[in-house]
GROMACS .gro file of C-alpha atoms in nm:
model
  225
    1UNK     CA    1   0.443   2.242  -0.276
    2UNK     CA    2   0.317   2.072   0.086
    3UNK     CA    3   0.189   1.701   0.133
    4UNK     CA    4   0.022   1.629   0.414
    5UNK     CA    5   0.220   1.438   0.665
    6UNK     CA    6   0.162   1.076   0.793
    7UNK     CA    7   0.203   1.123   1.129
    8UNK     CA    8   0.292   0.761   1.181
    9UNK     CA    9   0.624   0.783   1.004
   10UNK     CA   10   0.824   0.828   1.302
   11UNK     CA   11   0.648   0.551   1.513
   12UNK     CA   12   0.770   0.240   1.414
   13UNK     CA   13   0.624  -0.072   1.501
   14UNK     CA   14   0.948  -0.289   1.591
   15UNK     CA   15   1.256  -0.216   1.780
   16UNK     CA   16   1.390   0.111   1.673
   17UNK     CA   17   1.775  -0.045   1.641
   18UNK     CA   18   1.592  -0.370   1.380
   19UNK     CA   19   1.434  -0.081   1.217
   20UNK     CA   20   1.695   0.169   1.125
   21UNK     CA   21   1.934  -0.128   0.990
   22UNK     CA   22   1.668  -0.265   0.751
   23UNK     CA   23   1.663   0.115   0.622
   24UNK     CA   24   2.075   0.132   0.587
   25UNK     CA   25   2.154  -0.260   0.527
   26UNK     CA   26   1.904  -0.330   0.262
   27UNK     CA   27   2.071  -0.189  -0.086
   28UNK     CA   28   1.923   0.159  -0.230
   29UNK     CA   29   1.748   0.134  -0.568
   30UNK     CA   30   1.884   0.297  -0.848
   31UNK     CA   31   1.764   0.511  -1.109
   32UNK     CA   32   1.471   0.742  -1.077
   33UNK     CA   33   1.294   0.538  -0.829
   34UNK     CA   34   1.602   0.571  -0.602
   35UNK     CA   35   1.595   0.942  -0.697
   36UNK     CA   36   1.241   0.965  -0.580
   37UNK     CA   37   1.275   0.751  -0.237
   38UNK     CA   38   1.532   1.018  -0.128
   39UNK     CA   39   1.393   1.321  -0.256
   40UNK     CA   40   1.053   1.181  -0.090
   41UNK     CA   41   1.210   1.124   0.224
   42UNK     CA   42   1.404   1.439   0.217
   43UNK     CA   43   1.099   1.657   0.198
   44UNK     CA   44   0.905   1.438   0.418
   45UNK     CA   45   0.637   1.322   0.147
   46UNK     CA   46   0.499   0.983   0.296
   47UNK     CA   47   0.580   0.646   0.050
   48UNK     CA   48   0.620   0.311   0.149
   49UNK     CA   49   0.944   0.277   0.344
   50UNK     CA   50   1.225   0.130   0.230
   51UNK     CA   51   1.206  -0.176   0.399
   52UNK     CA   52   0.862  -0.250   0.275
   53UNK     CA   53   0.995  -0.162  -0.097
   54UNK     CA   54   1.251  -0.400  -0.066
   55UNK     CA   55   0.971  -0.658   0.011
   56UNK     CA   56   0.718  -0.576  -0.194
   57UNK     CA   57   1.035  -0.577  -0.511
   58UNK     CA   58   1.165  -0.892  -0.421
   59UNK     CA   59   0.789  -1.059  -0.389
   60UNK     CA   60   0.687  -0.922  -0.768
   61UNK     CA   61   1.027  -1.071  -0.898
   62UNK     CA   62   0.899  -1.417  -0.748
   63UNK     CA   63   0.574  -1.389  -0.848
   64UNK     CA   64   0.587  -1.257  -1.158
   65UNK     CA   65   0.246  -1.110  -1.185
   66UNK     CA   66   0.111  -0.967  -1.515
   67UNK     CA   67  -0.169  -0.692  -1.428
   68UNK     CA   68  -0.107  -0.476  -1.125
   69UNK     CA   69  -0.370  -0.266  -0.941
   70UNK     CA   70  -0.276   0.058  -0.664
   71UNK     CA   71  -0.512   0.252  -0.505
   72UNK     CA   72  -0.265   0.532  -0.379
   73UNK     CA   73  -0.079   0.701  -0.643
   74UNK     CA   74   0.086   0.959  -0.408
   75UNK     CA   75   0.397   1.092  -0.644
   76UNK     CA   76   0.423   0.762  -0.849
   77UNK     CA   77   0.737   0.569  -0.605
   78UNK     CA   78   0.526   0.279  -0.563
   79UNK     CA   79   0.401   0.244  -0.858
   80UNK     CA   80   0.699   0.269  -1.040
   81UNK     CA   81   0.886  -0.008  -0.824
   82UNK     CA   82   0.593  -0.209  -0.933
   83UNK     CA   83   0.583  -0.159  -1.323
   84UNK     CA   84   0.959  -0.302  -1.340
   85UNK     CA   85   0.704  -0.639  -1.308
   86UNK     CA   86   0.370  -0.569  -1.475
   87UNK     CA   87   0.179  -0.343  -1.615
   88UNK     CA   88  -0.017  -0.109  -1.363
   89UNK     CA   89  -0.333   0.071  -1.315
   90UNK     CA   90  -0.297   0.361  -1.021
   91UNK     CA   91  -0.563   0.504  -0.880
   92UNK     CA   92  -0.529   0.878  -0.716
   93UNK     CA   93  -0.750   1.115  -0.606
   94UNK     CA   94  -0.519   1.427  -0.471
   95UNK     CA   95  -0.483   1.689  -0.746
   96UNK     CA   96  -0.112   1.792  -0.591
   97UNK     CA   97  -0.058   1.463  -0.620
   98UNK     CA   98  -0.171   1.349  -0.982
   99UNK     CA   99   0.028   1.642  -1.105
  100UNK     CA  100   0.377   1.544  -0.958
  101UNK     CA  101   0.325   1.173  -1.061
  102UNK     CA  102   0.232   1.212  -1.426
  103UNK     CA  103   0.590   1.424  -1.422
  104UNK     CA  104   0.745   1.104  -1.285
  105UNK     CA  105   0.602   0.897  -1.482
  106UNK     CA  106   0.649   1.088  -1.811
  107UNK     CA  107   1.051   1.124  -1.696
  108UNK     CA  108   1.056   0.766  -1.615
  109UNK     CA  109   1.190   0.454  -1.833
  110UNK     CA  110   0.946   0.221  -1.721
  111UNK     CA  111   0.949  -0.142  -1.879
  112UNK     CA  112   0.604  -0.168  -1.863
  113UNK     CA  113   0.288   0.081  -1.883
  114UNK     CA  114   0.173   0.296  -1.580
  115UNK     CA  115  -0.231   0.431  -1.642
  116UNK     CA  116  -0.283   0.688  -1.388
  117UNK     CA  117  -0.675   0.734  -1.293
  118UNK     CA  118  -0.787   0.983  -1.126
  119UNK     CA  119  -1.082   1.090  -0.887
  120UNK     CA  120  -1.232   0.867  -0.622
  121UNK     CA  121  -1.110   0.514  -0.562
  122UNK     CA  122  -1.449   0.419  -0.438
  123UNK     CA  123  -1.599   0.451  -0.763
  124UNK     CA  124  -1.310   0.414  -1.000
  125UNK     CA  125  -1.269   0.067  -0.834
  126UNK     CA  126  -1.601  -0.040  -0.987
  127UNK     CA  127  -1.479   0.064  -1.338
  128UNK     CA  128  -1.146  -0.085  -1.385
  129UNK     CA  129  -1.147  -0.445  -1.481
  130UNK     CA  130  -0.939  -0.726  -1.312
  131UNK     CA  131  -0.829  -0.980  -1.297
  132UNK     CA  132  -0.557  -0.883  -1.122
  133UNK     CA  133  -0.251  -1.065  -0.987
  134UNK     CA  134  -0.106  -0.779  -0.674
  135UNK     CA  135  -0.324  -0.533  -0.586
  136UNK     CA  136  -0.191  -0.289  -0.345
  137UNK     CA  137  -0.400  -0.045  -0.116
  138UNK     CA  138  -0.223   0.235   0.008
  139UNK     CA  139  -0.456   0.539   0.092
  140UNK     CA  140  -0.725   0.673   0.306
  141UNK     CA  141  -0.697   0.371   0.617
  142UNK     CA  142  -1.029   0.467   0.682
  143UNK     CA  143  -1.137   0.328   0.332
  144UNK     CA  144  -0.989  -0.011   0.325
  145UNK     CA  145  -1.252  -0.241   0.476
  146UNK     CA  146  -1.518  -0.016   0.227
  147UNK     CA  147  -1.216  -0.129  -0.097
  148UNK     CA  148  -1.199  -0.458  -0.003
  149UNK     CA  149  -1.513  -0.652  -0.076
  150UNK     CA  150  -1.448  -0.513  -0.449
  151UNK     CA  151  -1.041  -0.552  -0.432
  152UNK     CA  152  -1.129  -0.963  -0.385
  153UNK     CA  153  -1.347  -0.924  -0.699
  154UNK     CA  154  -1.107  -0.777  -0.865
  155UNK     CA  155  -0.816  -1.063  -0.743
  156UNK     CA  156  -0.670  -1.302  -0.957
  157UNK     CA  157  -0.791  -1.649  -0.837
  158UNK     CA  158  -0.361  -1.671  -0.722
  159UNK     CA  159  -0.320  -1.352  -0.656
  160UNK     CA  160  -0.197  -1.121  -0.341
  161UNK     CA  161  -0.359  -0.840  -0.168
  162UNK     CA  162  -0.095  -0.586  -0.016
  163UNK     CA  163  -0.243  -0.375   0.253
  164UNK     CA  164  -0.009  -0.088   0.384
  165UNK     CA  165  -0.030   0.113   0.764
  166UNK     CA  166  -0.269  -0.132   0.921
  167UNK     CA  167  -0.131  -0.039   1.251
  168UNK     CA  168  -0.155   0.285   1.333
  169UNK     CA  169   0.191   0.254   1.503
  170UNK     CA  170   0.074   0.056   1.719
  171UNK     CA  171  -0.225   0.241   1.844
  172UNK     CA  172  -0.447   0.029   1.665
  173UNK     CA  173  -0.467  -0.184   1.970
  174UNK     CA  174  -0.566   0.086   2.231
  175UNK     CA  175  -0.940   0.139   2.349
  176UNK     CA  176  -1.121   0.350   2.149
  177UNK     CA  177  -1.186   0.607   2.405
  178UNK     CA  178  -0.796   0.693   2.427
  179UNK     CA  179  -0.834   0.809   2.050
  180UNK     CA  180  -0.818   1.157   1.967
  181UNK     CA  181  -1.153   1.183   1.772
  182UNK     CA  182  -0.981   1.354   1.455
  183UNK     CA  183  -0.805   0.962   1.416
  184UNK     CA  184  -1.132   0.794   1.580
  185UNK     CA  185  -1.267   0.650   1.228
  186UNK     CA  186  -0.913   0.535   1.126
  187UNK     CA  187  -0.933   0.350   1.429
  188UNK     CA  188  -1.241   0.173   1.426
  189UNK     CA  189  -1.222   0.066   1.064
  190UNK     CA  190  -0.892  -0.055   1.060
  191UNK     CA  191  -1.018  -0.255   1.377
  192UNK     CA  192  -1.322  -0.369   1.177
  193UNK     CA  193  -1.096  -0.465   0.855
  194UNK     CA  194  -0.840  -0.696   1.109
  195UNK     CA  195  -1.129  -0.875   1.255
  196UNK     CA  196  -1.250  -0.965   0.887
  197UNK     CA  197  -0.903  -1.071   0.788
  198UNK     CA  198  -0.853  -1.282   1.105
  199UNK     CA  199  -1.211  -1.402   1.095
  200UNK     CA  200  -1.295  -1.442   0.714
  201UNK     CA  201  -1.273  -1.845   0.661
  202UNK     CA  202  -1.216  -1.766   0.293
  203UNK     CA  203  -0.924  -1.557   0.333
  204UNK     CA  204  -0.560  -1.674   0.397
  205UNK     CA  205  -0.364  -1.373   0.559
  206UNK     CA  206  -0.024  -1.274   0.707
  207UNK     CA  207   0.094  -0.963   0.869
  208UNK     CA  208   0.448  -0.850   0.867
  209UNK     CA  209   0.620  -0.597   1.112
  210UNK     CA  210   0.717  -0.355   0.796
  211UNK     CA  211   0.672  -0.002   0.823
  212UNK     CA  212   0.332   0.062   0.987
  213UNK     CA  213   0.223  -0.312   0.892
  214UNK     CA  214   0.105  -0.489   0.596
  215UNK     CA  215  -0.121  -0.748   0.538
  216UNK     CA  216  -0.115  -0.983   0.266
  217UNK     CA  217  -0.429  -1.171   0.151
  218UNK     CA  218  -0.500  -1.453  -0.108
  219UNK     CA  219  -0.786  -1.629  -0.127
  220UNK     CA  220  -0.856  -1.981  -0.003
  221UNK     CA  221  -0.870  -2.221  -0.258
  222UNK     CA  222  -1.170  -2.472  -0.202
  223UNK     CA  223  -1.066  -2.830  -0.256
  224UNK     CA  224  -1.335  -3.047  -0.362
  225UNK     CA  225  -1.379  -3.390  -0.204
   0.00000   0.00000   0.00000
């Protein structure tokens, strides 16, 4: 079975030495989500890395959320990491893909329910119904400023957005005309979706140096005077 390859895997963001001892400090997970983190990383299948697991599980036991939304199945990791808090909707569109994480699921002890959808998250985003308290984005980069007018719909009025790979290891920053033009579209909208979370007077946001980046996004309360 092949997976296509994020090429940004091996272009990290932050110093490499920082890097490799969040990956071999921070303690493994256990069970079948540990299980899957190595096997994933073993066969080069691109999750979440393990330092922005370790975030993203520590966050959910804070916040406690109680509906959960992914777009991004890939094999199920993330989504299982996730439904130790909450119930969770997942939303995949990769055949390959949905096949190996209903196996994962369906081998899986998960304390709360996992409903895998499948097909296109542009449209399958219009049928689910929120509210919901995380919703994490973790697929096509290209996509995410097209998702995200209906992910803050779809947010909880205290909830967090998770946005994975919003740098492009680093690239994100370089002029357009040093893209190669297969990436060119990646580029430009993940340019367009940071100058609407910087710009956006309605959104609160924060970037950490995890993986290839993630932003997280509530919305701004408005205080009435």
């Amino acid at each position: 079975m092949t997976h296509k390859l994020n090429e940004m895997m091996d272009k990290p963001i932050i110093k490499e030495s920082v890097l490799n001892y969040m990956r071999e400090a921070l303690p493994k997970f256990s069970g079948i989500i540990g299980e899957l983190e190595e096997a994933a990383h073993r066969r080069r299948v691109p999750i979440i890395p393990h330092e922005t697991a370790t975030y993203i599980d520590q966050l959910l036991s804070v916040i406690r959320p109680e509906k959960i939304l992914e777009v991004g199945t890939a094999i199920g990791f993330s989504a299982l990491l996730m439904a130790q808090y909450a119930p969770v909707d997942t939303i995949e569109r990769n055949p390959v893909m949905v096949e190996e994480a209903k196996e994962n699921f369906q081998r899986s002890n998960s304390p709360y329910a996992i409903q895998l959808l499948e097909g296109d998250a542009k449209g399958l985003l219009e049928k689910v119904e929120g509210p919901y308290d995380v919703i994490f984005l973790d697929s096509a980069k290209a996509k995410y400023i097209e998702f995200l007018p209906r992910c803050l719909e779809l947010l909880a009025d205290n909830g967090v957005i998770l946005i994975d790979d919003i740098f492009q290891g680093g690239t994100v920053f370089d002029d357009d005309d040093t893209i190669p033009r297969r990436v060119r579209k990646i580029h430009r909208n993940l340019n367009a979706l940071l100058e609407k979370l910087t710009n956006d007077p309605m959104l609160k946001v924060s970037f950490l140096p995890l993986g290839d980046g993630l932003a997280m996004i509530n919305k701004r309360k408005i205080v009435k005077v």
